[in-house]
PDB file of C-alpha atoms in Angstrom:
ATOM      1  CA  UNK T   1      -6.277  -5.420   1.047  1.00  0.00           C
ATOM      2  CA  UNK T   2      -4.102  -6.062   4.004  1.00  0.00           C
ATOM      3  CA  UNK T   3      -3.708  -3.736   7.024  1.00  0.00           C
ATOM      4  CA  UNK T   4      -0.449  -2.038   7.136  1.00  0.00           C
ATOM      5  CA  UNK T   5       0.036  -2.574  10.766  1.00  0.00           C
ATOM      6  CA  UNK T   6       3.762  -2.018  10.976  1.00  0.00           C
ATOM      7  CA  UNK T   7       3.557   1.678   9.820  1.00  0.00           C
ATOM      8  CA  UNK T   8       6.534   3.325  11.706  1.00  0.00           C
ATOM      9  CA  UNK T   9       5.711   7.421  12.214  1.00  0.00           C
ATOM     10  CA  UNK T  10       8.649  10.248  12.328  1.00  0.00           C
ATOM     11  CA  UNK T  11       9.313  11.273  15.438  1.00  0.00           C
ATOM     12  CA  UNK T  12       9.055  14.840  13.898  1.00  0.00           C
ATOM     13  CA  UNK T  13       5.601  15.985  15.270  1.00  0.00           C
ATOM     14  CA  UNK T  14       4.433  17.760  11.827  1.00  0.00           C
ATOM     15  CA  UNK T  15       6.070  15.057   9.678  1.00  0.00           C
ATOM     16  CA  UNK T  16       4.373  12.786  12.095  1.00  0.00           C
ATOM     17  CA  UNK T  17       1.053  14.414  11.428  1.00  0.00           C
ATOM     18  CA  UNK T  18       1.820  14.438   7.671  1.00  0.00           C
ATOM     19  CA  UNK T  19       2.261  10.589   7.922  1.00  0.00           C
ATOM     20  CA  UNK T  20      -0.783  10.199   9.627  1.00  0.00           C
ATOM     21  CA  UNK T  21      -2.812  12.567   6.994  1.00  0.00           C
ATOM     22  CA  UNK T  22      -1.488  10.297   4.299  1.00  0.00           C
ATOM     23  CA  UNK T  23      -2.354   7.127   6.281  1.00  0.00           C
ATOM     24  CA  UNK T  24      -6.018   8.189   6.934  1.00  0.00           C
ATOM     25  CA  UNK T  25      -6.105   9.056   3.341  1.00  0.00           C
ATOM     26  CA  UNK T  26      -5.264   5.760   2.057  1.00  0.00           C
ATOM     27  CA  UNK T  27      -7.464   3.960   5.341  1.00  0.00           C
ATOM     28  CA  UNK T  28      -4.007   2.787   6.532  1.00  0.00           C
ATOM     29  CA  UNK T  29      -3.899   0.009   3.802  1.00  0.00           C
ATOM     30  CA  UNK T  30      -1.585  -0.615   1.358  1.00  0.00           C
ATOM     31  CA  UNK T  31      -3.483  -1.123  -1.810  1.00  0.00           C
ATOM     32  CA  UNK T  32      -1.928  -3.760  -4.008  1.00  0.00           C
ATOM     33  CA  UNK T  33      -1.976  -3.467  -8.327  1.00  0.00           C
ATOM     34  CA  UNK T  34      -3.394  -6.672  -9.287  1.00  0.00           C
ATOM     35  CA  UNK T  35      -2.216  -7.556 -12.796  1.00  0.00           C
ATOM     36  CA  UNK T  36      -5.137  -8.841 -15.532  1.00  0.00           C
ATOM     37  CA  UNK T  37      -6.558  -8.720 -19.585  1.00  0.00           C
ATOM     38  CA  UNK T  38      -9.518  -6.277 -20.323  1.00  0.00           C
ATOM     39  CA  UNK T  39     -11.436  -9.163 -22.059  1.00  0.00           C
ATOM     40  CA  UNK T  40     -14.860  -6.452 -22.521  1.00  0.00           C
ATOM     41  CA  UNK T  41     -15.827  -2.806 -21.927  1.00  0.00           C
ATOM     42  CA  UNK T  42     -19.168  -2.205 -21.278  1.00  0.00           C
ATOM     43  CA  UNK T  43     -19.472   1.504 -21.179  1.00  0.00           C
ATOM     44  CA  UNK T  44     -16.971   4.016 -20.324  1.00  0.00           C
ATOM     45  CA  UNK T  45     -16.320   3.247 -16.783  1.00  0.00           C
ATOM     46  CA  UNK T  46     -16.990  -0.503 -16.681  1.00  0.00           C
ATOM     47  CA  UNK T  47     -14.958  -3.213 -18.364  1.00  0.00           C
ATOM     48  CA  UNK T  48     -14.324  -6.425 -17.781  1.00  0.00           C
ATOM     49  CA  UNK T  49     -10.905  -7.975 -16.539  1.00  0.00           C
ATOM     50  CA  UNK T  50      -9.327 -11.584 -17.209  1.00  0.00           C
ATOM     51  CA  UNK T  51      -7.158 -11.543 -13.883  1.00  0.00           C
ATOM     52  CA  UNK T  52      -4.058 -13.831 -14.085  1.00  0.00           C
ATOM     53  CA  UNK T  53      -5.760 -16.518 -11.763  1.00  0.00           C
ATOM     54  CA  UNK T  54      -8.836 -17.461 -14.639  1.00  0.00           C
ATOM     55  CA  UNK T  55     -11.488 -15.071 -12.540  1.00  0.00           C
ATOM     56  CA  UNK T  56     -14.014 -12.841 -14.590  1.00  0.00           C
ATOM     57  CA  UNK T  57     -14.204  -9.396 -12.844  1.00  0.00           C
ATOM     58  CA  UNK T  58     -16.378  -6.698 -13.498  1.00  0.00           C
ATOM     59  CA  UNK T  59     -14.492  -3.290 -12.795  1.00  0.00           C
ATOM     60  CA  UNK T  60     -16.037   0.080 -11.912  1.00  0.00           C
ATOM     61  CA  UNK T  61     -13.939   2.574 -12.030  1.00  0.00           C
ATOM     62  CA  UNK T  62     -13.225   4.411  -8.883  1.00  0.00           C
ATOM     63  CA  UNK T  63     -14.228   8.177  -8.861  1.00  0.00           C
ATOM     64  CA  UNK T  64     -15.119   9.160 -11.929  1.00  0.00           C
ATOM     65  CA  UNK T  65     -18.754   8.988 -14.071  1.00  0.00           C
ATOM     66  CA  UNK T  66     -19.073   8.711 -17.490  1.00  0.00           C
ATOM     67  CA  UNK T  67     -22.215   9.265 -19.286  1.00  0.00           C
ATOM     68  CA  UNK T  68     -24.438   6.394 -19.760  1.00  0.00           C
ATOM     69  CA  UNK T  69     -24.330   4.800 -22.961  1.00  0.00           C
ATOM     70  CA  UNK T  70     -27.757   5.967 -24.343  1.00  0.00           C
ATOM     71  CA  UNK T  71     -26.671  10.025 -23.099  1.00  0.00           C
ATOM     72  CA  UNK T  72     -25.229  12.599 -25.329  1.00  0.00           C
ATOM     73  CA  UNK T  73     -21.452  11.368 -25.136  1.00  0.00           C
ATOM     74  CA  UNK T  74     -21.747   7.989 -23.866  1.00  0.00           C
ATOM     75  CA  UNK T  75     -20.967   5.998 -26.751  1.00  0.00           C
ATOM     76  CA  UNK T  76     -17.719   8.285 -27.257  1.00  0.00           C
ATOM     77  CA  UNK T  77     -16.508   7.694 -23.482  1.00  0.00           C
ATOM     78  CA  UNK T  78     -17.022   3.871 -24.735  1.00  0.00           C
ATOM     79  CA  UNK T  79     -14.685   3.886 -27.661  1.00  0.00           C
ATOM     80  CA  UNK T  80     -12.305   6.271 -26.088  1.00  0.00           C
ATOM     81  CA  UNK T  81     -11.984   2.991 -23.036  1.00  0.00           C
ATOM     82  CA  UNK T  82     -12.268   0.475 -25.834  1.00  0.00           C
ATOM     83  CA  UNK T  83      -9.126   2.036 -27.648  1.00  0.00           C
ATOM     84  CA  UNK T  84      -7.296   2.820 -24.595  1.00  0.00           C
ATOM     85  CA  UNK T  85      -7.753  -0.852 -22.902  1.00  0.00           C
ATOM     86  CA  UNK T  86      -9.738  -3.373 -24.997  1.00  0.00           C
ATOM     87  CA  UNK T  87      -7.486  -6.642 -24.494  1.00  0.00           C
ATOM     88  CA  UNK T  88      -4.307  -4.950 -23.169  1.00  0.00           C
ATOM     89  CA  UNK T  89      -2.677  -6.035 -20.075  1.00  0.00           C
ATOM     90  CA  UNK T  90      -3.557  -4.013 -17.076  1.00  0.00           C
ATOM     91  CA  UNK T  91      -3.250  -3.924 -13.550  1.00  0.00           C
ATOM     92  CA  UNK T  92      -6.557  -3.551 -10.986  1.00  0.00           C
ATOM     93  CA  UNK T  93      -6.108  -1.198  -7.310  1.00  0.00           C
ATOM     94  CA  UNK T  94      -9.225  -2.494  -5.966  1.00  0.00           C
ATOM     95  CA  UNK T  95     -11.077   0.272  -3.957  1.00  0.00           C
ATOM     96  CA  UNK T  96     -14.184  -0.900  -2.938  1.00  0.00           C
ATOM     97  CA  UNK T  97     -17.241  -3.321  -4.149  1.00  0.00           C
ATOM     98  CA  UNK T  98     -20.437  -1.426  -5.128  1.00  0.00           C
ATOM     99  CA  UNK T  99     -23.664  -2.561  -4.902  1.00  0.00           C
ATOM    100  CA  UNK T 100     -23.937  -4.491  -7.489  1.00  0.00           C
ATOM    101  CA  UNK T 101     -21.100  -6.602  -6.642  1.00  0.00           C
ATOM    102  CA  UNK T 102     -18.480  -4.894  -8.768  1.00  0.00           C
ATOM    103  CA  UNK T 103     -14.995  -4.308  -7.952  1.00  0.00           C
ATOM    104  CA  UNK T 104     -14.568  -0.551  -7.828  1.00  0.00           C
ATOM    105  CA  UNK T 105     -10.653   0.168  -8.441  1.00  0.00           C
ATOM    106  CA  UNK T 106      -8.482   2.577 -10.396  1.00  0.00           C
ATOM    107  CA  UNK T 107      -7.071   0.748 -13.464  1.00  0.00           C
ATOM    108  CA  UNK T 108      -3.311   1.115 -14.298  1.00  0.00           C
ATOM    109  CA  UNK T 109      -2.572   0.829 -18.133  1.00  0.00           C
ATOM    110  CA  UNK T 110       1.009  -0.995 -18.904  1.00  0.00           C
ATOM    111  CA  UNK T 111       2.246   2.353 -19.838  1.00  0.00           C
ATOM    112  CA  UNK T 112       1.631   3.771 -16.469  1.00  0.00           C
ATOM    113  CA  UNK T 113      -1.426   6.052 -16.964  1.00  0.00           C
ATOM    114  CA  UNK T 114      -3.900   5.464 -15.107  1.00  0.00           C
ATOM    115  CA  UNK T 115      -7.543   5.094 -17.146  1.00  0.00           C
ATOM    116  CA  UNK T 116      -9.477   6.861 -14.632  1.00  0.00           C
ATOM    117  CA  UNK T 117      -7.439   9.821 -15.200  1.00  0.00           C
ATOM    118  CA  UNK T 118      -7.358   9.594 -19.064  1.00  0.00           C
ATOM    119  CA  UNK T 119     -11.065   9.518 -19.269  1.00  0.00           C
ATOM    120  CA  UNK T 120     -10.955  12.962 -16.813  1.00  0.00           C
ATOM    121  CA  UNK T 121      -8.381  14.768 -18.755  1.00  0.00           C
ATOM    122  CA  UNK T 122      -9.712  14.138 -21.978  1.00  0.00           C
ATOM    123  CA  UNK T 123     -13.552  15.284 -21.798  1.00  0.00           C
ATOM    124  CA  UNK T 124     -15.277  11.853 -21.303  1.00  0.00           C
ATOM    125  CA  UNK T 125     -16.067  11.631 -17.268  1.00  0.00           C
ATOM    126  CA  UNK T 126     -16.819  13.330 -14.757  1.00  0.00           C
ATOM    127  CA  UNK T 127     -14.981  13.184 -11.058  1.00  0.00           C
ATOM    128  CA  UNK T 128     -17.509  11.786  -9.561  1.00  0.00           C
ATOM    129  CA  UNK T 129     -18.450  13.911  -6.157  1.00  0.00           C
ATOM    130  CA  UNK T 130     -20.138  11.278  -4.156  1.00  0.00           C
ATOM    131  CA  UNK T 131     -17.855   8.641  -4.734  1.00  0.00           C
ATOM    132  CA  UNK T 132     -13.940  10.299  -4.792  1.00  0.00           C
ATOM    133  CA  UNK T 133     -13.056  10.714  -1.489  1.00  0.00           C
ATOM    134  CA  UNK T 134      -9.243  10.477  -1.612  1.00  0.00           C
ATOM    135  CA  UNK T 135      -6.171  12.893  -2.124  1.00  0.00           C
ATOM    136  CA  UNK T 136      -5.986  11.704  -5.868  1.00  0.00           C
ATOM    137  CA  UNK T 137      -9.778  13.144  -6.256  1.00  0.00           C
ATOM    138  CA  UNK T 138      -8.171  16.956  -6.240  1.00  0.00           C
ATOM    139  CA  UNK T 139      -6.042  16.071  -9.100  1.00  0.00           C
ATOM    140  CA  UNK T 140      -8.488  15.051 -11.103  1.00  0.00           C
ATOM    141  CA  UNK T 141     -10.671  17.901 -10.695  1.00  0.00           C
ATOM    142  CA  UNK T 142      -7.719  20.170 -11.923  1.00  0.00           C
ATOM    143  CA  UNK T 143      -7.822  17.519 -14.646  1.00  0.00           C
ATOM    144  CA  UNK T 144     -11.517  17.798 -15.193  1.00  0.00           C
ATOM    145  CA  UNK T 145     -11.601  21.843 -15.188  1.00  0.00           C
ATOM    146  CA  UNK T 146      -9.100  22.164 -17.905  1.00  0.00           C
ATOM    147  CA  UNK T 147     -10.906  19.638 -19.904  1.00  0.00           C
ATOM    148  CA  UNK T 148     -13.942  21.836 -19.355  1.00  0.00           C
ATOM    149  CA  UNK T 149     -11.622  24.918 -20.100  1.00  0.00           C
ATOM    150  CA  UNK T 150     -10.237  23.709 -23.185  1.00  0.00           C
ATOM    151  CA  UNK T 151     -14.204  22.256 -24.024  1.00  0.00           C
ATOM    152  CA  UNK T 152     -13.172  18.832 -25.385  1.00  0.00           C
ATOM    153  CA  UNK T 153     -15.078  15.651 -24.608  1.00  0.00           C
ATOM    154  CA  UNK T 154     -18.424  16.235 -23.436  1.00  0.00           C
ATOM    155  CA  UNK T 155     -17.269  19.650 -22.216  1.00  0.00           C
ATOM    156  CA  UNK T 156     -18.435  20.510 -25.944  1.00  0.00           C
ATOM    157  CA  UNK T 157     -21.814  21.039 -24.716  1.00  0.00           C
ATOM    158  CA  UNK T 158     -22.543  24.177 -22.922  1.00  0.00           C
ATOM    159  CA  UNK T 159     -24.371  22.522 -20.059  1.00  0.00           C
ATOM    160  CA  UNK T 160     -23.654  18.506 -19.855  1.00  0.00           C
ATOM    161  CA  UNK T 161     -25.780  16.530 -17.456  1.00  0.00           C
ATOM    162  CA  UNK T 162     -23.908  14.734 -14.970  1.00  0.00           C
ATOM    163  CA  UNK T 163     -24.880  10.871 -15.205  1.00  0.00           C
ATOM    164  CA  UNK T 164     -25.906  11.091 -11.870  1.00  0.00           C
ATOM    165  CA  UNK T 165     -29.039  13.474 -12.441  1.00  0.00           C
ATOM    166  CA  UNK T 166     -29.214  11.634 -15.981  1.00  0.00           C
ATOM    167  CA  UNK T 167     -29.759   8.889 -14.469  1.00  0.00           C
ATOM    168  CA  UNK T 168     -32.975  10.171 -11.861  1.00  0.00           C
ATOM    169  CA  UNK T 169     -34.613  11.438 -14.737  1.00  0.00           C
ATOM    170  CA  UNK T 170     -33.952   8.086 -16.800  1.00  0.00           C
ATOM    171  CA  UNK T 171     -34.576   4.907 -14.553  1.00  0.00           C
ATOM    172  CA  UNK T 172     -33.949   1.514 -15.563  1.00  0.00           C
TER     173      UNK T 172
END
């Protein structure tokens, strides 16, 4: 992601500050869609992208946790992705690179929804606390209550176990 180094602000002072909110939000970069074929999903919030130049890449999705395949849940987050993006066109916003080399982005459908957000509104993720840090994170906990309101998805379950403590009482 290129710096956005030629950023003009308002000369307003509160639209100026507003401009620079926004800017720290998005780290001052302008984050580009990169267009590719979901060749593979692996679990709910991992798939596998065919980008346009022949390169493999192994997408996490940015701020949001599905369960794992073997937890209550996990298998339907998996078909839910599958039927959403299994070998459609998509297009990549790379956020980051965990540590296990993965590309972590939010993944555009050719419709214009946005996958991370599906998975949210629809009961089969979680916003994922420790890893949404932007402006787009408070949507999708409004997203992520209703689904819990309306109890569809995992939100079935009384008490669902976040992935995250799932996964300290079930290492690998």
């Amino acid at each position: 992601m290129a710096r956005n180094s030629h950023v003009r602000l308002p000369k307003n002072p509160f639209n100026k500050l507003i401009a620079f909110v926004i800017l720290s939000l998005c780290g001052g970069t302008v984050a580009a869609f990169l267009p590719g074929r979901v060749i593979s999903v692996a679990d709910g919030d991992t798939i596998v992208v065919l980008a346009s130049n022949g390169e493999r890449q192994k997408i996490r999705l940015y701020g949001v946790d599905c369960p794992e395949s073997e937890q209550a849940g996990g298998k339907a987050a998996a078909r839910f992705t599958s039927s959403l993006v299994l070998f459609a066109n998509v297009k990549v916003q790379k956020m980051d690179t965990d540590r296990y080399d993965r590309t972590v982005a939010i993944v555009a459908l050719d419709d214009g929804r946005i996958l991370n957000e599906e998975l949210v509104e629809n009961g089969h993720a979680w916003v994922y606390p420790a890893y949404c840090n932007t402006a787009r994170c408070a949507y999708w906990q409004t997203l992520e209550a209703k689904a819990k309101a309306d109890r569809i998805g995992l939100w079935r379950d009384k008490r669902p176990m976040p992935p995250w403590q799932w996964r300290r009482y079930h290492p690998r």
